[in-house]
Amino acid sequence: GAVVSQHPSWVICKSGTSVKIECRSLDFQATTMFWYRQFPKQSLMLMATSNEGSKATYEQGVEKDKFLINHASLTLSTLTVTSAHPEDSSFYICSARAFGSLNTEAFFGQGTRLTVV
Amino acid sequence: GQQLNQSPQSMFIQEGEDVSMNCTSSSIFNTWLWYKQDPGEGPVLLIALYKAGELTSNGRLTAQFGITRKDSFLNISASIPSDVGIYFCAGQLGYGGATNKLIFGTGTLLAVQP
């Protein structure tokens, strides 16, 4: 299957600082990327859907000013957690769907473990 | 956010046993997917189902898209220790726009004792 790479794999930051997470599709172009958050022992919860060149669509209850999403190219989307607080500590996962594909198969990154201290 | 009902929540079995888990929804889905997630990793797609009634196999794994389009099951035959992980179902309503997103099940934790 196609490869989606996330960076960093883990990050520890101080409360109040901002953290940027990158999601790259390495061998295909992704018109749509999805960002999920997963708390321990819980399922993946969709935060937002990102389409290349347009504004992201956020799920209900997700603060768009806190979780900034940029999808500037067909191979890169970024999630910036602004003014992070301990309750933002979680496992963040992105997935990408290939350009022009009606197939629902979306490939997932390996995830980023964020710890805010 | 919306989630699918997945059961059982966890399973502890002996190596060689067969496993069955299922997902149900109050909504109709056009696609059902099954993923496996290892600790600290992203989900990996196991099987994708696109038609009601479809039965698809991938090695020792078999999954079916329910006739009502509101449920799906996953079977694992002759389990082995590396089957350990969390299994998630996911449903998708459609192909375009807001229906493009995946809704995930609550997950089934599988432990296999050698």
PDB file of C-alpha atoms in Angstrom:
ATOM      1  CA  GLY A   1       0.000   0.000   0.000  1.00  0.00           C
ATOM      2  CA  ALA A   2       0.854   3.668  -0.225  1.00  0.00           C
ATOM      3  CA  VAL A   3       3.049   5.266   2.409  1.00  0.00           C
ATOM      4  CA  VAL A   4       2.048   8.115   4.684  1.00  0.00           C
ATOM      5  CA  SER A   5       4.718   9.518   6.938  1.00  0.00           C
ATOM      6  CA  GLN A   6       4.156  11.591  10.050  1.00  0.00           C
ATOM      7  CA  HIS A   7       6.734  13.697  11.804  1.00  0.00           C
ATOM      8  CA  PRO A   8       7.625  13.821  14.590  1.00  0.00           C
ATOM      9  CA  SER A   9       6.768  10.419  16.058  1.00  0.00           C
ATOM     10  CA  TRP A  10       6.660  11.944  19.486  1.00  0.00           C
ATOM     11  CA  VAL A  11       7.061  15.386  21.005  1.00  0.00           C
ATOM     12  CA  ILE A  12       7.126  16.829  24.500  1.00  0.00           C
ATOM     13  CA  CYS A  13       6.395  20.524  24.856  1.00  0.00           C
ATOM     14  CA  LYS A  14       5.786  23.055  27.574  1.00  0.00           C
ATOM     15  CA  SER A  15       2.307  24.301  28.293  1.00  0.00           C
ATOM     16  CA  GLY A  16       1.541  27.431  26.273  1.00  0.00           C
ATOM     17  CA  THR A  17       3.811  26.637  23.365  1.00  0.00           C
ATOM     18  CA  SER A  18       2.755  25.559  19.876  1.00  0.00           C
ATOM     19  CA  VAL A  19       3.587  22.297  18.170  1.00  0.00           C
ATOM     20  CA  LYS A  20       3.492  21.473  14.459  1.00  0.00           C
ATOM     21  CA  ILE A  21       2.899  17.952  13.168  1.00  0.00           C
ATOM     22  CA  GLU A  22       3.549  17.069   9.536  1.00  0.00           C
ATOM     23  CA  CYS A  23       1.782  14.466   7.440  1.00  0.00           C
ATOM     24  CA  ARG A  24       3.283  13.531   4.079  1.00  0.00           C
ATOM     25  CA  SER A  25       2.132  11.167   1.371  1.00  0.00           C
ATOM     26  CA  LEU A  26       5.404   9.760   0.070  1.00  0.00           C
ATOM     27  CA  ASP A  27       4.446   7.961  -3.122  1.00  0.00           C
ATOM     28  CA  PHE A  28       1.092   9.397  -4.126  1.00  0.00           C
ATOM     29  CA  GLN A  29      -0.750  12.689  -4.304  1.00  0.00           C
ATOM     30  CA  ALA A  30      -3.388  13.221  -1.662  1.00  0.00           C
ATOM     31  CA  THR A  31      -6.227  15.635  -2.304  1.00  0.00           C
ATOM     32  CA  THR A  32      -7.770  14.828   1.041  1.00  0.00           C
ATOM     33  CA  MET A  33      -6.100  14.305   4.391  1.00  0.00           C
ATOM     34  CA  PHE A  34      -7.776  13.587   7.674  1.00  0.00           C
ATOM     35  CA  TRP A  35      -6.585  14.358  11.183  1.00  0.00           C
ATOM     36  CA  TYR A  36      -7.596  12.170  14.124  1.00  0.00           C
ATOM     37  CA  ARG A  37      -6.997  12.265  17.843  1.00  0.00           C
ATOM     38  CA  GLN A  38      -6.859   9.121  19.937  1.00  0.00           C
ATOM     39  CA  PHE A  39      -6.850   9.084  23.732  1.00  0.00           C
ATOM     40  CA  PRO A  40      -5.547   6.010  25.584  1.00  0.00           C
ATOM     41  CA  LYS A  41      -7.726   2.940  25.189  1.00  0.00           C
ATOM     42  CA  GLN A  42     -10.136   4.847  22.979  1.00  0.00           C
ATOM     43  CA  SER A  43     -11.001   4.888  19.319  1.00  0.00           C
ATOM     44  CA  LEU A  44      -9.921   7.375  16.690  1.00  0.00           C
ATOM     45  CA  MET A  45     -11.944  10.571  16.702  1.00  0.00           C
ATOM     46  CA  LEU A  46     -11.945  12.646  13.540  1.00  0.00           C
ATOM     47  CA  MET A  47     -10.864  16.223  14.164  1.00  0.00           C
ATOM     48  CA  ALA A  48     -10.909  17.693  10.680  1.00  0.00           C
ATOM     49  CA  THR A  49     -10.856  16.993   6.964  1.00  0.00           C
ATOM     50  CA  SER A  50      -8.271  18.837   4.926  1.00  0.00           C
ATOM     51  CA  ASN A  51      -8.494  19.392   1.168  1.00  0.00           C
ATOM     52  CA  GLU A  52      -5.537  20.717  -0.795  1.00  0.00           C
ATOM     53  CA  GLY A  53      -5.798  24.418  -1.443  1.00  0.00           C
ATOM     54  CA  SER A  54      -8.893  25.032   0.640  1.00  0.00           C
ATOM     55  CA  LYS A  55      -9.876  25.518   4.242  1.00  0.00           C
ATOM     56  CA  ALA A  56     -10.191  22.502   6.471  1.00  0.00           C
ATOM     57  CA  THR A  57     -13.569  21.259   7.638  1.00  0.00           C
ATOM     58  CA  TYR A  58     -13.617  20.772  11.387  1.00  0.00           C
ATOM     59  CA  GLU A  59     -15.770  18.338  13.315  1.00  0.00           C
ATOM     60  CA  GLN A  60     -18.185  19.662  15.883  1.00  0.00           C
ATOM     61  CA  GLY A  61     -16.451  20.566  19.111  1.00  0.00           C
ATOM     62  CA  VAL A  62     -12.985  20.938  17.592  1.00  0.00           C
ATOM     63  CA  GLU A  63     -11.595  24.474  17.903  1.00  0.00           C
ATOM     64  CA  LYS A  64     -10.278  25.568  14.535  1.00  0.00           C
ATOM     65  CA  ASP A  65      -8.250  28.408  16.059  1.00  0.00           C
ATOM     66  CA  LYS A  66      -6.506  25.986  18.367  1.00  0.00           C
ATOM     67  CA  PHE A  67      -5.858  23.236  15.860  1.00  0.00           C
ATOM     68  CA  LEU A  68      -4.593  24.960  12.734  1.00  0.00           C
ATOM     69  CA  ILE A  69      -4.534  22.832   9.609  1.00  0.00           C
ATOM     70  CA  ASN A  70      -2.687  23.701   6.431  1.00  0.00           C
ATOM     71  CA  HIS A  71      -2.804  21.565   3.283  1.00  0.00           C
ATOM     72  CA  ALA A  72      -0.582  23.576   0.983  1.00  0.00           C
ATOM     73  CA  SER A  73       0.400  20.841  -1.436  1.00  0.00           C
ATOM     74  CA  LEU A  74      -0.832  17.477  -2.663  1.00  0.00           C
ATOM     75  CA  THR A  75       1.713  15.695  -0.498  1.00  0.00           C
ATOM     76  CA  LEU A  76       1.790  17.665   2.735  1.00  0.00           C
ATOM     77  CA  SER A  77      -0.663  18.642   5.436  1.00  0.00           C
ATOM     78  CA  THR A  78       0.279  20.131   8.787  1.00  0.00           C
ATOM     79  CA  LEU A  79      -1.522  20.296  12.112  1.00  0.00           C
ATOM     80  CA  THR A  80      -0.419  22.978  14.555  1.00  0.00           C
ATOM     81  CA  VAL A  81      -1.589  22.713  18.144  1.00  0.00           C
ATOM     82  CA  THR A  82      -1.475  26.294  19.380  1.00  0.00           C
ATOM     83  CA  SER A  83      -1.011  27.271  23.010  1.00  0.00           C
ATOM     84  CA  ALA A  84      -0.930  23.627  24.003  1.00  0.00           C
ATOM     85  CA  HIS A  85      -2.191  22.537  27.409  1.00  0.00           C
ATOM     86  CA  PRO A  86      -1.838  19.210  29.240  1.00  0.00           C
ATOM     87  CA  GLU A  87      -5.340  18.167  28.163  1.00  0.00           C
ATOM     88  CA  ASP A  88      -4.140  18.333  24.543  1.00  0.00           C
ATOM     89  CA  SER A  89      -1.781  15.447  25.263  1.00  0.00           C
ATOM     90  CA  SER A  90      -2.878  12.662  22.957  1.00  0.00           C
ATOM     91  CA  PHE A  91      -1.955  10.493  19.995  1.00  0.00           C
ATOM     92  CA  TYR A  92      -2.544  12.399  16.748  1.00  0.00           C
ATOM     93  CA  ILE A  93      -2.899  10.408  13.526  1.00  0.00           C
ATOM     94  CA  CYS A  94      -3.293  11.560   9.956  1.00  0.00           C
ATOM     95  CA  SER A  95      -4.569   9.674   6.944  1.00  0.00           C
ATOM     96  CA  ALA A  96      -4.467  10.462   3.253  1.00  0.00           C
ATOM     97  CA  ARG A  97      -6.597   9.509   0.285  1.00  0.00           C
ATOM     98  CA  ALA A  98      -5.169   9.449  -3.224  1.00  0.00           C
ATOM     99  CA  PHE A  99      -6.005  12.094  -5.799  1.00  0.00           C
ATOM    100  CA  GLY A 100      -8.848  11.123  -8.120  1.00  0.00           C
ATOM    101  CA  SER A 101      -9.721   8.024  -6.166  1.00  0.00           C
ATOM    102  CA  LEU A 102     -13.286   7.115  -5.355  1.00  0.00           C
ATOM    103  CA  ASN A 103     -11.928   4.155  -3.461  1.00  0.00           C
ATOM    104  CA  THR A 104     -12.372   4.739   0.208  1.00  0.00           C
ATOM    105  CA  GLU A 105      -8.991   3.329   1.104  1.00  0.00           C
ATOM    106  CA  ALA A 106      -7.154   5.920   3.140  1.00  0.00           C
ATOM    107  CA  PHE A 107      -3.625   5.248   4.325  1.00  0.00           C
ATOM    108  CA  PHE A 108      -2.622   6.157   7.854  1.00  0.00           C
ATOM    109  CA  GLY A 109       0.534   7.673   9.222  1.00  0.00           C
ATOM    110  CA  GLN A 110       2.292   6.105  12.163  1.00  0.00           C
ATOM    111  CA  GLY A 111       0.948   8.728  14.554  1.00  0.00           C
ATOM    112  CA  THR A 112       2.479  11.436  16.758  1.00  0.00           C
ATOM    113  CA  ARG A 113       2.466  11.145  20.521  1.00  0.00           C
ATOM    114  CA  LEU A 114       2.110  14.652  21.999  1.00  0.00           C
ATOM    115  CA  THR A 115       2.818  15.212  25.664  1.00  0.00           C
ATOM    116  CA  VAL A 116       2.284  18.674  27.099  1.00  0.00           C
ATOM    117  CA  VAL A 117       3.939  19.317  30.448  1.00  0.00           C
TER     118      VAL A 117
ATOM    119  CA  GLY B   1     -18.180  12.468  17.687  1.00  0.00           C
ATOM    120  CA  GLN B   2     -20.078   9.616  16.109  1.00  0.00           C
ATOM    121  CA  GLN B   3     -18.826   6.086  16.725  1.00  0.00           C
ATOM    122  CA  LEU B   4     -19.898   2.636  15.700  1.00  0.00           C
ATOM    123  CA  ASN B   5     -20.793  -0.024  18.246  1.00  0.00           C
ATOM    124  CA  GLN B   6     -18.160  -2.737  18.177  1.00  0.00           C
ATOM    125  CA  SER B   7     -18.129  -5.951  20.193  1.00  0.00           C
ATOM    126  CA  PRO B   8     -16.658  -7.567  22.035  1.00  0.00           C
ATOM    127  CA  GLN B   9     -14.627  -4.865  23.728  1.00  0.00           C
ATOM    128  CA  SER B  10     -11.816  -7.332  24.422  1.00  0.00           C
ATOM    129  CA  MET B  11     -10.971 -10.980  23.872  1.00  0.00           C
ATOM    130  CA  PHE B  12      -8.403 -13.240  25.519  1.00  0.00           C
ATOM    131  CA  ILE B  13      -7.915 -16.480  23.607  1.00  0.00           C
ATOM    132  CA  GLN B  14      -5.533 -19.370  23.152  1.00  0.00           C
ATOM    133  CA  GLU B  15      -3.347 -19.642  20.099  1.00  0.00           C
ATOM    134  CA  GLY B  16      -5.143 -21.607  17.374  1.00  0.00           C
ATOM    135  CA  GLU B  17      -8.634 -20.501  18.312  1.00  0.00           C
ATOM    136  CA  ASP B  18     -10.931 -18.683  15.927  1.00  0.00           C
ATOM    137  CA  VAL B  19     -12.067 -15.139  16.672  1.00  0.00           C
ATOM    138  CA  SER B  20     -15.160 -13.226  15.668  1.00  0.00           C
ATOM    139  CA  MET B  21     -15.990  -9.567  16.203  1.00  0.00           C
ATOM    140  CA  ASN B  22     -18.681  -7.318  14.789  1.00  0.00           C
ATOM    141  CA  CYS B  23     -19.814  -3.772  14.285  1.00  0.00           C
ATOM    142  CA  THR B  24     -23.293  -2.356  14.170  1.00  0.00           C
ATOM    143  CA  SER B  25     -24.648   1.032  13.266  1.00  0.00           C
ATOM    144  CA  SER B  26     -27.931   2.869  13.225  1.00  0.00           C
ATOM    145  CA  SER B  27     -26.862   4.404   9.906  1.00  0.00           C
ATOM    146  CA  ILE B  28     -26.462   2.754   6.524  1.00  0.00           C
ATOM    147  CA  PHE B  29     -22.919   2.719   5.184  1.00  0.00           C
ATOM    148  CA  ASN B  30     -21.728   2.279   1.594  1.00  0.00           C
ATOM    149  CA  THR B  31     -18.357   0.941   2.678  1.00  0.00           C
ATOM    150  CA  TRP B  32     -17.049  -1.024   5.632  1.00  0.00           C
ATOM    151  CA  LEU B  33     -13.376  -1.286   6.490  1.00  0.00           C
ATOM    152  CA  TRP B  34     -11.454  -3.273   9.087  1.00  0.00           C
ATOM    153  CA  TYR B  35      -8.173  -2.036  10.543  1.00  0.00           C
ATOM    154  CA  LYS B  36      -5.595  -3.373  13.005  1.00  0.00           C
ATOM    155  CA  GLN B  37      -3.630  -1.049  15.243  1.00  0.00           C
ATOM    156  CA  ASP B  38      -0.487  -2.031  17.112  1.00  0.00           C
ATOM    157  CA  PRO B  39       0.548  -0.006  20.188  1.00  0.00           C
ATOM    158  CA  GLY B  40       1.985   3.374  19.271  1.00  0.00           C
ATOM    159  CA  GLU B  41       1.269   2.929  15.578  1.00  0.00           C
ATOM    160  CA  GLY B  42      -1.332   4.086  13.087  1.00  0.00           C
ATOM    161  CA  PRO B  43      -4.078   1.710  11.887  1.00  0.00           C
ATOM    162  CA  VAL B  44      -3.316  -0.659   9.038  1.00  0.00           C
ATOM    163  CA  LEU B  45      -6.055  -1.662   6.617  1.00  0.00           C
ATOM    164  CA  LEU B  46      -6.943  -5.354   6.687  1.00  0.00           C
ATOM    165  CA  ILE B  47     -10.045  -5.685   4.533  1.00  0.00           C
ATOM    166  CA  ALA B  48     -12.298  -3.300   2.590  1.00  0.00           C
ATOM    167  CA  LEU B  49     -15.915  -4.115   1.710  1.00  0.00           C
ATOM    168  CA  TYR B  50     -17.880  -2.188  -0.904  1.00  0.00           C
ATOM    169  CA  LYS B  51     -21.106  -4.098  -1.521  1.00  0.00           C
ATOM    170  CA  ALA B  52     -23.894  -5.292   0.750  1.00  0.00           C
ATOM    171  CA  GLY B  53     -23.528  -9.032   1.277  1.00  0.00           C
ATOM    172  CA  GLU B  54     -19.914  -9.040   0.123  1.00  0.00           C
ATOM    173  CA  LEU B  55     -17.682 -11.638   1.780  1.00  0.00           C
ATOM    174  CA  THR B  56     -13.961 -11.007   1.437  1.00  0.00           C
ATOM    175  CA  SER B  57     -10.932 -12.894   2.703  1.00  0.00           C
ATOM    176  CA  ASN B  58      -7.364 -11.848   3.336  1.00  0.00           C
ATOM    177  CA  GLY B  59      -5.369 -14.864   4.448  1.00  0.00           C
ATOM    178  CA  ARG B  60      -6.802 -16.055   7.754  1.00  0.00           C
ATOM    179  CA  LEU B  61      -9.114 -13.046   7.929  1.00  0.00           C
ATOM    180  CA  THR B  62     -12.642 -12.987   6.561  1.00  0.00           C
ATOM    181  CA  ALA B  63     -15.034 -10.064   6.695  1.00  0.00           C
ATOM    182  CA  GLN B  64     -18.594  -9.568   5.525  1.00  0.00           C
ATOM    183  CA  PHE B  65     -20.660  -6.503   4.660  1.00  0.00           C
ATOM    184  CA  GLY B  66     -24.098  -7.029   6.196  1.00  0.00           C
ATOM    185  CA  ILE B  67     -27.139  -7.194   3.943  1.00  0.00           C
ATOM    186  CA  THR B  68     -28.801  -4.345   5.791  1.00  0.00           C
ATOM    187  CA  ARG B  69     -25.625  -2.246   5.303  1.00  0.00           C
ATOM    188  CA  LYS B  70     -25.743  -1.463   8.998  1.00  0.00           C
ATOM    189  CA  ASP B  71     -23.327  -4.100  10.203  1.00  0.00           C
ATOM    190  CA  SER B  72     -20.166  -6.003   9.441  1.00  0.00           C
ATOM    191  CA  PHE B  73     -18.164  -8.789  11.034  1.00  0.00           C
ATOM    192  CA  LEU B  74     -14.552  -9.899  11.014  1.00  0.00           C
ATOM    193  CA  ASN B  75     -13.382 -13.453  11.612  1.00  0.00           C
ATOM    194  CA  ILE B  76      -9.821 -14.538  12.299  1.00  0.00           C
ATOM    195  CA  SER B  77      -9.145 -18.232  11.969  1.00  0.00           C
ATOM    196  CA  ALA B  78      -6.396 -20.183  13.724  1.00  0.00           C
ATOM    197  CA  SER B  79      -5.122 -17.186  15.680  1.00  0.00           C
ATOM    198  CA  ILE B  80      -1.405 -16.710  16.258  1.00  0.00           C
ATOM    199  CA  PRO B  81       0.446 -14.504  18.767  1.00  0.00           C
ATOM    200  CA  SER B  82       1.121 -11.759  16.214  1.00  0.00           C
ATOM    201  CA  ASP B  83      -2.628 -11.247  15.837  1.00  0.00           C
ATOM    202  CA  VAL B  84      -2.469  -9.361  19.129  1.00  0.00           C
ATOM    203  CA  GLY B  85      -3.612  -5.755  18.781  1.00  0.00           C
ATOM    204  CA  ILE B  86      -6.671  -3.566  18.600  1.00  0.00           C
ATOM    205  CA  TYR B  87      -9.069  -4.122  15.730  1.00  0.00           C
ATOM    206  CA  PHE B  88     -11.292  -1.312  14.501  1.00  0.00           C
ATOM    207  CA  CYS B  89     -14.149  -1.319  12.083  1.00  0.00           C
ATOM    208  CA  ALA B  90     -14.848   1.833  10.110  1.00  0.00           C
ATOM    209  CA  GLY B  91     -17.782   2.857   7.997  1.00  0.00           C
ATOM    210  CA  GLN B  92     -18.137   5.430   5.280  1.00  0.00           C
ATOM    211  CA  LEU B  93     -21.430   6.941   4.205  1.00  0.00           C
ATOM    212  CA  GLY B  94     -20.539   7.928   0.660  1.00  0.00           C
ATOM    213  CA  TYR B  95     -17.799   9.097  -1.671  1.00  0.00           C
ATOM    214  CA  GLY B  96     -17.945  12.839  -1.835  1.00  0.00           C
ATOM    215  CA  GLY B  97     -18.078  15.913   0.346  1.00  0.00           C
ATOM    216  CA  ALA B  98     -18.980  15.563   3.986  1.00  0.00           C
ATOM    217  CA  THR B  99     -19.782  11.882   3.555  1.00  0.00           C
ATOM    218  CA  ASN B 100     -16.176  11.145   2.643  1.00  0.00           C
ATOM    219  CA  LYS B 101     -15.017  10.692   6.219  1.00  0.00           C
ATOM    220  CA  LEU B 102     -14.622   7.436   8.114  1.00  0.00           C
ATOM    221  CA  ILE B 103     -16.522   6.708  11.300  1.00  0.00           C
ATOM    222  CA  PHE B 104     -14.597   4.328  13.559  1.00  0.00           C
ATOM    223  CA  GLY B 105     -15.838   1.629  15.856  1.00  0.00           C
ATOM    224  CA  THR B 106     -14.966   1.502  19.534  1.00  0.00           C
ATOM    225  CA  GLY B 107     -12.341  -1.176  18.990  1.00  0.00           C
ATOM    226  CA  THR B 108     -11.742  -4.774  20.051  1.00  0.00           C
ATOM    227  CA  LEU B 109      -8.599  -5.602  21.987  1.00  0.00           C
ATOM    228  CA  LEU B 110      -7.343  -9.065  21.086  1.00  0.00           C
ATOM    229  CA  ALA B 111      -4.870 -10.942  23.267  1.00  0.00           C
ATOM    230  CA  VAL B 112      -3.557 -14.336  22.160  1.00  0.00           C
ATOM    231  CA  GLN B 113      -1.854 -16.650  24.579  1.00  0.00           C
ATOM    232  CA  PRO B 114       0.743 -18.954  23.051  1.00  0.00           C
TER     233      PRO B 114
END
